[in-house]
């Protein structure tokens, strides 16, 4: 008898993308990856995951590919990639498989629609305006007041997000956003974008499953004017009252948006008057956050997401109370990636990974693509975990060296 099939519509190229397929096999299911460009997924070749080439931006093409799979109908269909959550939700619904509400997911994916639903639901959000032209953007800047954040309506991974402290900066970045036609996956982008009040405060995410807050995560960001995430701490080392307020606001947002199936990654800032919702993603967190949560609490959110996609009850009960930290190796100047140093002698360090390509010139992109490696640490205290991760990162930085071309031109 053939095992049940779990269809994955595209995937993260590293990290949790690979874990989705592995967890499916642990549950006795066979993962099958649908991809427009199978060459993007080295892990699929290495782990012998079957790949079907199809137009994953088309619901009709996805459904045709699924229906052409050998054997019985699949037991589940999902994705780990933010860009493909809407088509995966629509395909699951069309095939009568478990999944989130496709309409809710579509509205969440567009940041303008999402903000409208959050406001209607009474969720605290920053002052904002959805605009589609330069003059309209500058009018919004004048109305909201500087500083502001400009971001694409359908972006991901900090791409195109910028803090603007002057009207001129806002005009220049608005022009860049208006010139964009496709994202890094080659998919057409929305023509509108958000102008949003800048909320000054610490940044967090709350990882929600169903309508339950599983973990509050403290985020570390790179230098302004960009918002590249360079580290995480799980659980966030904050007073219980602050963690509870962040968790309650995140769950409120999930309910207001009509979500409630599987994972939601909710980003917030803790402003002077309490939590302010930045955005909700109807998917599992990236940035290895699920692995940090698993190391700290024993809750495996990747396994929970795959379990839910297969129509089975997910286990969200914590089994430990430790602290985990991650720090990313980030390209901040033209560089070349060498070999990873040994960090095995450092206490509490649990992993050192290089994810960037070797032997090529790496140039800062000011988004998630600048992250070319990471270190993780787990300890009984937040202080020990963070200190260990910082020590390991200091050593990992030696893997980045100036590109020879840059040295020749100095």
mmCIF file with all atom_site columns, N, CA and C in Angstrom, residues 313-381:
data_model
loop_
_atom_site.group_PDB
_atom_site.id
_atom_site.type_symbol
_atom_site.label_atom_id
_atom_site.label_alt_id
_atom_site.label_comp_id
_atom_site.label_asym_id
_atom_site.label_entity_id
_atom_site.label_seq_id
_atom_site.pdbx_PDB_ins_code
_atom_site.Cartn_x
_atom_site.Cartn_y
_atom_site.Cartn_z
_atom_site.occupancy
_atom_site.B_iso_or_equiv
_atom_site.pdbx_formal_charge
_atom_site.auth_seq_id
_atom_site.auth_comp_id
_atom_site.auth_asym_id
_atom_site.auth_atom_id
_atom_site.pdbx_PDB_model_num
ATOM 1   N N  . UNK A 1 313 ? -4.468 15.995 14.427 1.00 0.00 ? 313 UNK A N  1
ATOM 2   C CA . UNK A 1 313 ? -4.297 16.975 15.511 1.00 0.00 ? 313 UNK A CA 1
ATOM 3   C C  . UNK A 1 313 ? -2.823 17.218 15.809 1.00 0.00 ? 313 UNK A C  1
ATOM 4   N N  . UNK A 1 314 ? -2.466 18.485 15.995 1.00 0.00 ? 314 UNK A N  1
ATOM 5   C CA . UNK A 1 314 ? -1.078 18.858 16.253 1.00 0.00 ? 314 UNK A CA 1
ATOM 6   C C  . UNK A 1 314 ? -0.791 18.877 17.752 1.00 0.00 ? 314 UNK A C  1
ATOM 7   N N  . UNK A 1 315 ? 0.422  18.532 18.105 1.00 0.00 ? 315 UNK A N  1
ATOM 8   C CA . UNK A 1 315 ? 0.871  18.531 19.498 1.00 0.00 ? 315 UNK A CA 1
ATOM 9   C C  . UNK A 1 315 ? 1.623  19.830 19.771 1.00 0.00 ? 315 UNK A C  1
ATOM 10  N N  . UNK A 1 316 ? 1.082  20.685 20.635 1.00 0.00 ? 316 UNK A N  1
ATOM 11  C CA . UNK A 1 316 ? 1.688  21.976 20.947 1.00 0.00 ? 316 UNK A CA 1
ATOM 12  C C  . UNK A 1 316 ? 2.120  22.083 22.402 1.00 0.00 ? 316 UNK A C  1
ATOM 13  N N  . UNK A 1 317 ? 2.189  20.964 23.099 1.00 0.00 ? 317 UNK A N  1
ATOM 14  C CA . UNK A 1 317 ? 2.519  21.009 24.524 1.00 0.00 ? 317 UNK A CA 1
ATOM 15  C C  . UNK A 1 317 ? 4.034  21.104 24.730 1.00 0.00 ? 317 UNK A C  1
ATOM 16  N N  . UNK A 1 318 ? 4.491  22.128 25.475 1.00 0.00 ? 318 UNK A N  1
ATOM 17  C CA . UNK A 1 318 ? 5.932  22.258 25.736 1.00 0.00 ? 318 UNK A CA 1
ATOM 18  C C  . UNK A 1 318 ? 6.455  21.137 26.620 1.00 0.00 ? 318 UNK A C  1
ATOM 19  N N  . UNK A 1 319 ? 7.712  20.785 26.392 1.00 0.00 ? 319 UNK A N  1
ATOM 20  C CA . UNK A 1 319 ? 8.350  19.711 27.155 1.00 0.00 ? 319 UNK A CA 1
ATOM 21  C C  . UNK A 1 319 ? 9.591  20.171 27.903 1.00 0.00 ? 319 UNK A C  1
ATOM 22  N N  . UNK A 1 320 ? 9.994  21.416 27.682 1.00 0.00 ? 320 UNK A N  1
ATOM 23  C CA . UNK A 1 320 ? 11.169 21.951 28.372 1.00 0.00 ? 320 UNK A CA 1
ATOM 24  C C  . UNK A 1 320 ? 11.015 23.458 28.483 1.00 0.00 ? 320 UNK A C  1
ATOM 25  N N  . UNK A 1 321 ? 11.884 24.084 29.280 1.00 0.00 ? 321 UNK A N  1
ATOM 26  C CA . UNK A 1 321 ? 11.829 25.534 29.495 1.00 0.00 ? 321 UNK A CA 1
ATOM 27  C C  . UNK A 1 321 ? 13.238 26.095 29.424 1.00 0.00 ? 321 UNK A C  1
ATOM 28  N N  . UNK A 1 322 ? 13.828 25.971 28.232 1.00 0.00 ? 322 UNK A N  1
ATOM 29  C CA . UNK A 1 322 ? 15.178 26.493 28.027 1.00 0.00 ? 322 UNK A CA 1
ATOM 30  C C  . UNK A 1 322 ? 15.100 27.761 27.167 1.00 0.00 ? 322 UNK A C  1
ATOM 31  N N  . UNK A 1 323 ? 16.272 28.314 26.855 1.00 0.00 ? 323 UNK A N  1
ATOM 32  C CA . UNK A 1 323 ? 16.366 29.535 26.055 1.00 0.00 ? 323 UNK A CA 1
ATOM 33  C C  . UNK A 1 323 ? 17.277 29.278 24.862 1.00 0.00 ? 323 UNK A C  1
ATOM 34  N N  . UNK A 1 324 ? 16.848 29.762 23.697 1.00 0.00 ? 324 UNK A N  1
ATOM 35  C CA . UNK A 1 324 ? 17.633 29.586 22.475 1.00 0.00 ? 324 UNK A CA 1
ATOM 36  C C  . UNK A 1 324 ? 17.833 30.927 21.780 1.00 0.00 ? 324 UNK A C  1
ATOM 37  N N  . UNK A 1 325 ? 19.010 31.094 21.212 1.00 0.00 ? 325 UNK A N  1
ATOM 38  C CA . UNK A 1 325 ? 19.327 32.318 20.474 1.00 0.00 ? 325 UNK A CA 1
ATOM 39  C C  . UNK A 1 325 ? 19.956 31.967 19.138 1.00 0.00 ? 325 UNK A C  1
ATOM 40  N N  . UNK A 1 326 ? 19.686 32.811 18.154 1.00 0.00 ? 326 UNK A N  1
ATOM 41  C CA . UNK A 1 326 ? 20.279 32.679 16.824 1.00 0.00 ? 326 UNK A CA 1
ATOM 42  C C  . UNK A 1 326 ? 20.841 34.034 16.423 1.00 0.00 ? 326 UNK A C  1
ATOM 43  N N  . UNK A 1 327 ? 22.002 34.019 15.796 1.00 0.00 ? 327 UNK A N  1
ATOM 44  C CA . UNK A 1 327 ? 22.575 35.231 15.216 1.00 0.00 ? 327 UNK A CA 1
ATOM 45  C C  . UNK A 1 327 ? 22.993 34.919 13.780 1.00 0.00 ? 327 UNK A C  1
ATOM 46  N N  . UNK A 1 328 ? 22.640 35.823 12.870 1.00 0.00 ? 328 UNK A N  1
ATOM 47  C CA . UNK A 1 328 ? 22.946 35.626 11.458 1.00 0.00 ? 328 UNK A CA 1
ATOM 48  C C  . UNK A 1 328 ? 24.282 36.259 11.095 1.00 0.00 ? 328 UNK A C  1
ATOM 49  N N  . UNK A 1 329 ? 24.989 35.597 10.203 1.00 0.00 ? 329 UNK A N  1
ATOM 50  C CA . UNK A 1 329 ? 26.151 36.191 9.551  1.00 0.00 ? 329 UNK A CA 1
ATOM 51  C C  . UNK A 1 329 ? 25.622 36.994 8.365  1.00 0.00 ? 329 UNK A C  1
ATOM 52  N N  . UNK A 1 330 ? 25.873 38.303 8.375  1.00 0.00 ? 330 UNK A N  1
ATOM 53  C CA . UNK A 1 330 ? 25.261 39.206 7.400  1.00 0.00 ? 330 UNK A CA 1
ATOM 54  C C  . UNK A 1 330 ? 26.345 39.891 6.575  1.00 0.00 ? 330 UNK A C  1
ATOM 55  N N  . UNK A 1 331 ? 26.128 39.928 5.274  1.00 0.00 ? 331 UNK A N  1
ATOM 56  C CA . UNK A 1 331 ? 27.034 40.629 4.373  1.00 0.00 ? 331 UNK A CA 1
ATOM 57  C C  . UNK A 1 331 ? 26.764 42.130 4.478  1.00 0.00 ? 331 UNK A C  1
ATOM 58  N N  . UNK A 1 332 ? 27.760 42.900 4.896  1.00 0.00 ? 332 UNK A N  1
ATOM 59  C CA . UNK A 1 332 ? 27.577 44.347 4.988  1.00 0.00 ? 332 UNK A CA 1
ATOM 60  C C  . UNK A 1 332 ? 28.546 45.121 4.101  1.00 0.00 ? 332 UNK A C  1
ATOM 61  N N  . UNK A 1 333 ? 29.340 44.400 3.314  1.00 0.00 ? 333 UNK A N  1
ATOM 62  C CA . UNK A 1 333 ? 30.249 44.996 2.342  1.00 0.00 ? 333 UNK A CA 1
ATOM 63  C C  . UNK A 1 333 ? 30.555 43.929 1.301  1.00 0.00 ? 333 UNK A C  1
ATOM 64  N N  . UNK A 1 334 ? 30.995 44.326 0.106  1.00 0.00 ? 334 UNK A N  1
ATOM 65  C CA . UNK A 1 334 ? 31.347 43.306 -0.894 1.00 0.00 ? 334 UNK A CA 1
ATOM 66  C C  . UNK A 1 334 ? 32.336 42.302 -0.314 1.00 0.00 ? 334 UNK A C  1
ATOM 67  N N  . UNK A 1 335 ? 31.976 41.035 -0.359 1.00 0.00 ? 335 UNK A N  1
ATOM 68  C CA . UNK A 1 335 ? 32.739 40.010 0.344  1.00 0.00 ? 335 UNK A CA 1
ATOM 69  C C  . UNK A 1 335 ? 32.742 38.708 -0.435 1.00 0.00 ? 335 UNK A C  1
ATOM 70  N N  . UNK A 1 336 ? 33.525 37.772 0.092  1.00 0.00 ? 336 UNK A N  1
ATOM 71  C CA . UNK A 1 336 ? 33.564 36.408 -0.420 1.00 0.00 ? 336 UNK A CA 1
ATOM 72  C C  . UNK A 1 336 ? 33.483 35.477 0.774  1.00 0.00 ? 336 UNK A C  1
ATOM 73  N N  . UNK A 1 337 ? 32.759 34.370 0.617  1.00 0.00 ? 337 UNK A N  1
ATOM 74  C CA . UNK A 1 337 ? 32.552 33.450 1.723  1.00 0.00 ? 337 UNK A CA 1
ATOM 75  C C  . UNK A 1 337 ? 33.558 32.310 1.653  1.00 0.00 ? 337 UNK A C  1
ATOM 76  N N  . UNK A 1 338 ? 34.259 32.102 2.781  1.00 0.00 ? 338 UNK A N  1
ATOM 77  C CA . UNK A 1 338 ? 35.206 31.007 2.867  1.00 0.00 ? 338 UNK A CA 1
ATOM 78  C C  . UNK A 1 338 ? 34.663 29.868 3.700  1.00 0.00 ? 338 UNK A C  1
ATOM 79  N N  . UNK A 1 339 ? 35.543 29.166 4.385  1.00 0.00 ? 339 UNK A N  1
ATOM 80  C CA . UNK A 1 339 ? 35.143 28.015 5.185  1.00 0.00 ? 339 UNK A CA 1
ATOM 81  C C  . UNK A 1 339 ? 34.681 28.439 6.572  1.00 0.00 ? 339 UNK A C  1
ATOM 82  N N  . UNK A 1 340 ? 33.790 27.646 7.140  1.00 0.00 ? 340 UNK A N  1
ATOM 83  C CA . UNK A 1 340 ? 33.292 27.932 8.483  1.00 0.00 ? 340 UNK A CA 1
ATOM 84  C C  . UNK A 1 340 ? 34.342 27.544 9.516  1.00 0.00 ? 340 UNK A C  1
ATOM 85  N N  . UNK A 1 341 ? 34.592 28.401 10.513 1.00 0.00 ? 341 UNK A N  1
ATOM 86  C CA . UNK A 1 341 ? 35.522 28.040 11.577 1.00 0.00 ? 341 UNK A CA 1
ATOM 87  C C  . UNK A 1 341 ? 34.883 27.041 12.538 1.00 0.00 ? 341 UNK A C  1
ATOM 88  N N  . UNK A 1 342 ? 35.694 26.390 13.322 1.00 0.00 ? 342 UNK A N  1
ATOM 89  C CA . UNK A 1 342 ? 35.194 25.451 14.316 1.00 0.00 ? 342 UNK A CA 1
ATOM 90  C C  . UNK A 1 342 ? 34.703 26.216 15.538 1.00 0.00 ? 342 UNK A C  1
ATOM 91  N N  . UNK A 1 343 ? 33.475 25.928 15.960 1.00 0.00 ? 343 UNK A N  1
ATOM 92  C CA . UNK A 1 343 ? 32.931 26.546 17.174 1.00 0.00 ? 343 UNK A CA 1
ATOM 93  C C  . UNK A 1 343 ? 32.567 25.491 18.209 1.00 0.00 ? 343 UNK A C  1
ATOM 94  N N  . UNK A 1 344 ? 33.043 24.266 17.981 1.00 0.00 ? 344 UNK A N  1
ATOM 95  C CA . UNK A 1 344 ? 32.655 23.168 18.851 1.00 0.00 ? 344 UNK A CA 1
ATOM 96  C C  . UNK A 1 344 ? 33.137 23.289 20.276 1.00 0.00 ? 344 UNK A C  1
ATOM 97  N N  . UNK A 1 345 ? 34.150 24.142 20.527 1.00 0.00 ? 345 UNK A N  1
ATOM 98  C CA . UNK A 1 345 ? 34.665 24.293 21.881 1.00 0.00 ? 345 UNK A CA 1
ATOM 99  C C  . UNK A 1 345 ? 33.893 25.326 22.698 1.00 0.00 ? 345 UNK A C  1
ATOM 100 N N  . UNK A 1 346 ? 32.945 26.034 22.061 1.00 0.00 ? 346 UNK A N  1
ATOM 101 C CA . UNK A 1 346 ? 32.203 27.079 22.762 1.00 0.00 ? 346 UNK A CA 1
ATOM 102 C C  . UNK A 1 346 ? 31.004 26.473 23.485 1.00 0.00 ? 346 UNK A C  1
ATOM 103 N N  . UNK A 1 347 ? 30.845 26.748 24.776 1.00 0.00 ? 347 UNK A N  1
ATOM 104 C CA . UNK A 1 347 ? 29.716 26.165 25.517 1.00 0.00 ? 347 UNK A CA 1
ATOM 105 C C  . UNK A 1 347 ? 28.377 26.675 25.002 1.00 0.00 ? 347 UNK A C  1
ATOM 106 N N  . UNK A 1 348 ? 27.377 25.804 25.008 1.00 0.00 ? 348 UNK A N  1
ATOM 107 C CA . UNK A 1 348 ? 25.983 26.097 24.669 1.00 0.00 ? 348 UNK A CA 1
ATOM 108 C C  . UNK A 1 348 ? 25.725 26.262 23.170 1.00 0.00 ? 348 UNK A C  1
ATOM 109 N N  . UNK A 1 349 ? 26.764 26.331 22.343 1.00 0.00 ? 349 UNK A N  1
ATOM 110 C CA . UNK A 1 349 ? 26.565 26.494 20.900 1.00 0.00 ? 349 UNK A CA 1
ATOM 111 C C  . UNK A 1 349 ? 26.092 25.164 20.316 1.00 0.00 ? 349 UNK A C  1
ATOM 112 N N  . UNK A 1 350 ? 24.984 25.214 19.582 1.00 0.00 ? 350 UNK A N  1
ATOM 113 C CA . UNK A 1 350 ? 24.380 23.984 19.061 1.00 0.00 ? 350 UNK A CA 1
ATOM 114 C C  . UNK A 1 350 ? 24.497 23.852 17.549 1.00 0.00 ? 350 UNK A C  1
ATOM 115 N N  . UNK A 1 351 ? 24.898 24.914 16.859 1.00 0.00 ? 351 UNK A N  1
ATOM 116 C CA . UNK A 1 351 ? 25.003 24.803 15.412 1.00 0.00 ? 351 UNK A CA 1
ATOM 117 C C  . UNK A 1 351 ? 25.722 25.983 14.799 1.00 0.00 ? 351 UNK A C  1
ATOM 118 N N  . UNK A 1 352 ? 26.474 25.723 13.731 1.00 0.00 ? 352 UNK A N  1
ATOM 119 C CA . UNK A 1 352 ? 27.144 26.748 12.939 1.00 0.00 ? 352 UNK A CA 1
ATOM 120 C C  . UNK A 1 352 ? 26.954 26.373 11.479 1.00 0.00 ? 352 UNK A C  1
ATOM 121 N N  . UNK A 1 353 ? 26.312 27.242 10.723 1.00 0.00 ? 353 UNK A N  1
ATOM 122 C CA . UNK A 1 353 ? 25.933 26.900 9.350  1.00 0.00 ? 353 UNK A CA 1
ATOM 123 C C  . UNK A 1 353 ? 26.236 28.050 8.404  1.00 0.00 ? 353 UNK A C  1
ATOM 124 N N  . UNK A 1 354 ? 26.841 27.743 7.282  1.00 0.00 ? 354 UNK A N  1
ATOM 125 C CA . UNK A 1 354 ? 26.989 28.694 6.184  1.00 0.00 ? 354 UNK A CA 1
ATOM 126 C C  . UNK A 1 354 ? 25.977 28.343 5.107  1.00 0.00 ? 354 UNK A C  1
ATOM 127 N N  . UNK A 1 355 ? 25.159 29.302 4.713  1.00 0.00 ? 355 UNK A N  1
ATOM 128 C CA . UNK A 1 355 ? 24.128 29.069 3.703  1.00 0.00 ? 355 UNK A CA 1
ATOM 129 C C  . UNK A 1 355 ? 24.415 29.783 2.390  1.00 0.00 ? 355 UNK A C  1
ATOM 130 N N  . UNK A 1 356 ? 25.358 30.725 2.407  1.00 0.00 ? 356 UNK A N  1
ATOM 131 C CA . UNK A 1 356 ? 25.680 31.462 1.189  1.00 0.00 ? 356 UNK A CA 1
ATOM 132 C C  . UNK A 1 356 ? 26.556 30.658 0.246  1.00 0.00 ? 356 UNK A C  1
ATOM 133 N N  . UNK A 1 357 ? 26.615 31.111 -0.989 1.00 0.00 ? 357 UNK A N  1
ATOM 134 C CA . UNK A 1 357 ? 27.422 30.438 -2.004 1.00 0.00 ? 357 UNK A CA 1
ATOM 135 C C  . UNK A 1 357 ? 28.885 30.836 -1.863 1.00 0.00 ? 357 UNK A C  1
ATOM 136 N N  . UNK A 1 358 ? 29.756 29.874 -2.032 1.00 0.00 ? 358 UNK A N  1
ATOM 137 C CA . UNK A 1 358 ? 31.197 30.109 -1.909 1.00 0.00 ? 358 UNK A CA 1
ATOM 138 C C  . UNK A 1 358 ? 31.771 30.587 -3.242 1.00 0.00 ? 358 UNK A C  1
ATOM 139 N N  . UNK A 1 359 ? 32.851 31.338 -3.162 1.00 0.00 ? 359 UNK A N  1
ATOM 140 C CA . UNK A 1 359 ? 33.633 31.689 -4.339 1.00 0.00 ? 359 UNK A CA 1
ATOM 141 C C  . UNK A 1 359 ? 33.010 32.695 -5.277 1.00 0.00 ? 359 UNK A C  1
ATOM 142 N N  . UNK A 1 360 ? 31.963 33.394 -4.840 1.00 0.00 ? 360 UNK A N  1
ATOM 143 C CA . UNK A 1 360 ? 31.367 34.438 -5.673 1.00 0.00 ? 360 UNK A CA 1
ATOM 144 C C  . UNK A 1 360 ? 31.374 35.750 -4.900 1.00 0.00 ? 360 UNK A C  1
ATOM 145 N N  . UNK A 1 361 ? 31.227 36.833 -5.600 1.00 0.00 ? 361 UNK A N  1
ATOM 146 C CA . UNK A 1 361 ? 31.204 38.154 -4.971 1.00 0.00 ? 361 UNK A CA 1
ATOM 147 C C  . UNK A 1 361 ? 29.834 38.375 -4.333 1.00 0.00 ? 361 UNK A C  1
ATOM 148 N N  . UNK A 1 362 ? 29.814 38.617 -3.037 1.00 0.00 ? 362 UNK A N  1
ATOM 149 C CA . UNK A 1 362 ? 28.578 38.864 -2.303 1.00 0.00 ? 362 UNK A CA 1
ATOM 150 C C  . UNK A 1 362 ? 28.452 40.361 -2.045 1.00 0.00 ? 362 UNK A C  1
ATOM 151 N N  . UNK A 1 363 ? 27.334 40.914 -2.458 1.00 0.00 ? 363 UNK A N  1
ATOM 152 C CA . UNK A 1 363 ? 27.101 42.355 -2.333 1.00 0.00 ? 363 UNK A CA 1
ATOM 153 C C  . UNK A 1 363 ? 25.856 42.576 -1.489 1.00 0.00 ? 363 UNK A C  1
ATOM 154 N N  . UNK A 1 364 ? 25.874 43.523 -0.542 1.00 0.00 ? 364 UNK A N  1
ATOM 155 C CA . UNK A 1 364 ? 24.685 43.762 0.295  1.00 0.00 ? 364 UNK A CA 1
ATOM 156 C C  . UNK A 1 364 ? 23.445 44.093 -0.531 1.00 0.00 ? 364 UNK A C  1
ATOM 157 N N  . UNK A 1 365 ? 22.335 43.406 -0.205 1.00 0.00 ? 365 UNK A N  1
ATOM 158 C CA . UNK A 1 365 ? 21.045 43.659 -0.849 1.00 0.00 ? 365 UNK A CA 1
ATOM 159 C C  . UNK A 1 365 ? 20.066 44.353 0.100  1.00 0.00 ? 365 UNK A C  1
ATOM 160 N N  . UNK A 1 366 ? 20.431 44.423 1.381  1.00 0.00 ? 366 UNK A N  1
ATOM 161 C CA . UNK A 1 366 ? 19.630 45.079 2.414  1.00 0.00 ? 366 UNK A CA 1
ATOM 162 C C  . UNK A 1 366 ? 18.291 44.390 2.652  1.00 0.00 ? 366 UNK A C  1
ATOM 163 N N  . UNK A 1 367 ? 18.302 43.052 2.547  1.00 0.00 ? 367 UNK A N  1
ATOM 164 C CA . UNK A 1 367 ? 17.137 42.252 2.893  1.00 0.00 ? 367 UNK A CA 1
ATOM 165 C C  . UNK A 1 367 ? 17.631 40.871 3.315  1.00 0.00 ? 367 UNK A C  1
ATOM 166 N N  . UNK A 1 368 ? 16.726 39.894 3.378  1.00 0.00 ? 368 UNK A N  1
ATOM 167 C CA . UNK A 1 368 ? 17.094 38.584 3.901  1.00 0.00 ? 368 UNK A CA 1
ATOM 168 C C  . UNK A 1 368 ? 18.219 37.908 3.121  1.00 0.00 ? 368 UNK A C  1
ATOM 169 N N  . UNK A 1 369 ? 18.442 38.322 1.883  1.00 0.00 ? 369 UNK A N  1
ATOM 170 C CA . UNK A 1 369 ? 19.481 37.698 1.060  1.00 0.00 ? 369 UNK A CA 1
ATOM 171 C C  . UNK A 1 369 ? 20.893 37.992 1.564  1.00 0.00 ? 369 UNK A C  1
ATOM 172 N N  . UNK A 1 370 ? 21.026 38.980 2.454  1.00 0.00 ? 370 UNK A N  1
ATOM 173 C CA . UNK A 1 370 ? 22.338 39.288 3.025  1.00 0.00 ? 370 UNK A CA 1
ATOM 174 C C  . UNK A 1 370 ? 22.762 38.278 4.084  1.00 0.00 ? 370 UNK A C  1
ATOM 175 N N  . UNK A 1 371 ? 21.844 37.422 4.515  1.00 0.00 ? 371 UNK A N  1
ATOM 176 C CA . UNK A 1 371 ? 22.159 36.447 5.554  1.00 0.00 ? 371 UNK A CA 1
ATOM 177 C C  . UNK A 1 371 ? 22.782 35.216 4.902  1.00 0.00 ? 371 UNK A C  1
ATOM 178 N N  . UNK A 1 372 ? 24.053 34.993 5.174  1.00 0.00 ? 372 UNK A N  1
ATOM 179 C CA . UNK A 1 372 ? 24.781 33.912 4.499  1.00 0.00 ? 372 UNK A CA 1
ATOM 180 C C  . UNK A 1 372 ? 25.244 32.831 5.477  1.00 0.00 ? 372 UNK A C  1
ATOM 181 N N  . UNK A 1 373 ? 24.785 32.904 6.702  1.00 0.00 ? 373 UNK A N  1
ATOM 182 C CA . UNK A 1 373 ? 25.119 31.886 7.689  1.00 0.00 ? 373 UNK A CA 1
ATOM 183 C C  . UNK A 1 373 ? 24.466 32.222 9.008  1.00 0.00 ? 373 UNK A C  1
ATOM 184 N N  . UNK A 1 374 ? 24.516 31.291 9.948  1.00 0.00 ? 374 UNK A N  1
ATOM 185 C CA . UNK A 1 374 ? 23.965 31.554 11.271 1.00 0.00 ? 374 UNK A CA 1
ATOM 186 C C  . UNK A 1 374 ? 24.563 30.618 12.302 1.00 0.00 ? 374 UNK A C  1
ATOM 187 N N  . UNK A 1 375 ? 24.443 31.047 13.542 1.00 0.00 ? 375 UNK A N  1
ATOM 188 C CA . UNK A 1 375 ? 24.840 30.217 14.682 1.00 0.00 ? 375 UNK A CA 1
ATOM 189 C C  . UNK A 1 375 ? 23.658 30.125 15.629 1.00 0.00 ? 375 UNK A C  1
ATOM 190 N N  . UNK A 1 376 ? 23.554 29.019 16.336 1.00 0.00 ? 376 UNK A N  1
ATOM 191 C CA . UNK A 1 376 ? 22.496 28.832 17.320 1.00 0.00 ? 376 UNK A CA 1
ATOM 192 C C  . UNK A 1 376 ? 23.100 28.372 18.640 1.00 0.00 ? 376 UNK A C  1
ATOM 193 N N  . UNK A 1 377 ? 22.406 28.724 19.723 1.00 0.00 ? 377 UNK A N  1
ATOM 194 C CA . UNK A 1 377 ? 22.847 28.316 21.059 1.00 0.00 ? 377 UNK A CA 1
ATOM 195 C C  . UNK A 1 377 ? 21.627 28.088 21.928 1.00 0.00 ? 377 UNK A C  1
ATOM 196 N N  . UNK A 1 378 ? 21.728 27.141 22.835 1.00 0.00 ? 378 UNK A N  1
ATOM 197 C CA . UNK A 1 378 ? 20.642 26.836 23.771 1.00 0.00 ? 378 UNK A CA 1
ATOM 198 C C  . UNK A 1 378 ? 21.234 26.672 25.165 1.00 0.00 ? 378 UNK A C  1
ATOM 199 N N  . UNK A 1 379 ? 20.583 27.305 26.152 1.00 0.00 ? 379 UNK A N  1
ATOM 200 C CA . UNK A 1 379 ? 21.074 27.249 27.526 1.00 0.00 ? 379 UNK A CA 1
ATOM 201 C C  . UNK A 1 379 ? 19.903 27.364 28.484 1.00 0.00 ? 379 UNK A C  1
ATOM 202 N N  . UNK A 1 380 ? 20.195 27.251 29.772 1.00 0.00 ? 380 UNK A N  1
ATOM 203 C CA . UNK A 1 380 ? 19.146 27.345 30.784 1.00 0.00 ? 380 UNK A CA 1
ATOM 204 C C  . UNK A 1 380 ? 18.706 28.777 31.034 1.00 0.00 ? 380 UNK A C  1
ATOM 205 N N  . UNK A 1 381 ? 19.537 29.760 30.655 1.00 0.00 ? 381 UNK A N  1
ATOM 206 C CA . UNK A 1 381 ? 19.167 31.161 30.845 1.00 0.00 ? 381 UNK A CA 1
ATOM 207 C C  . UNK A 1 381 ? 19.264 31.905 29.519 1.00 0.00 ? 381 UNK A C  1
#
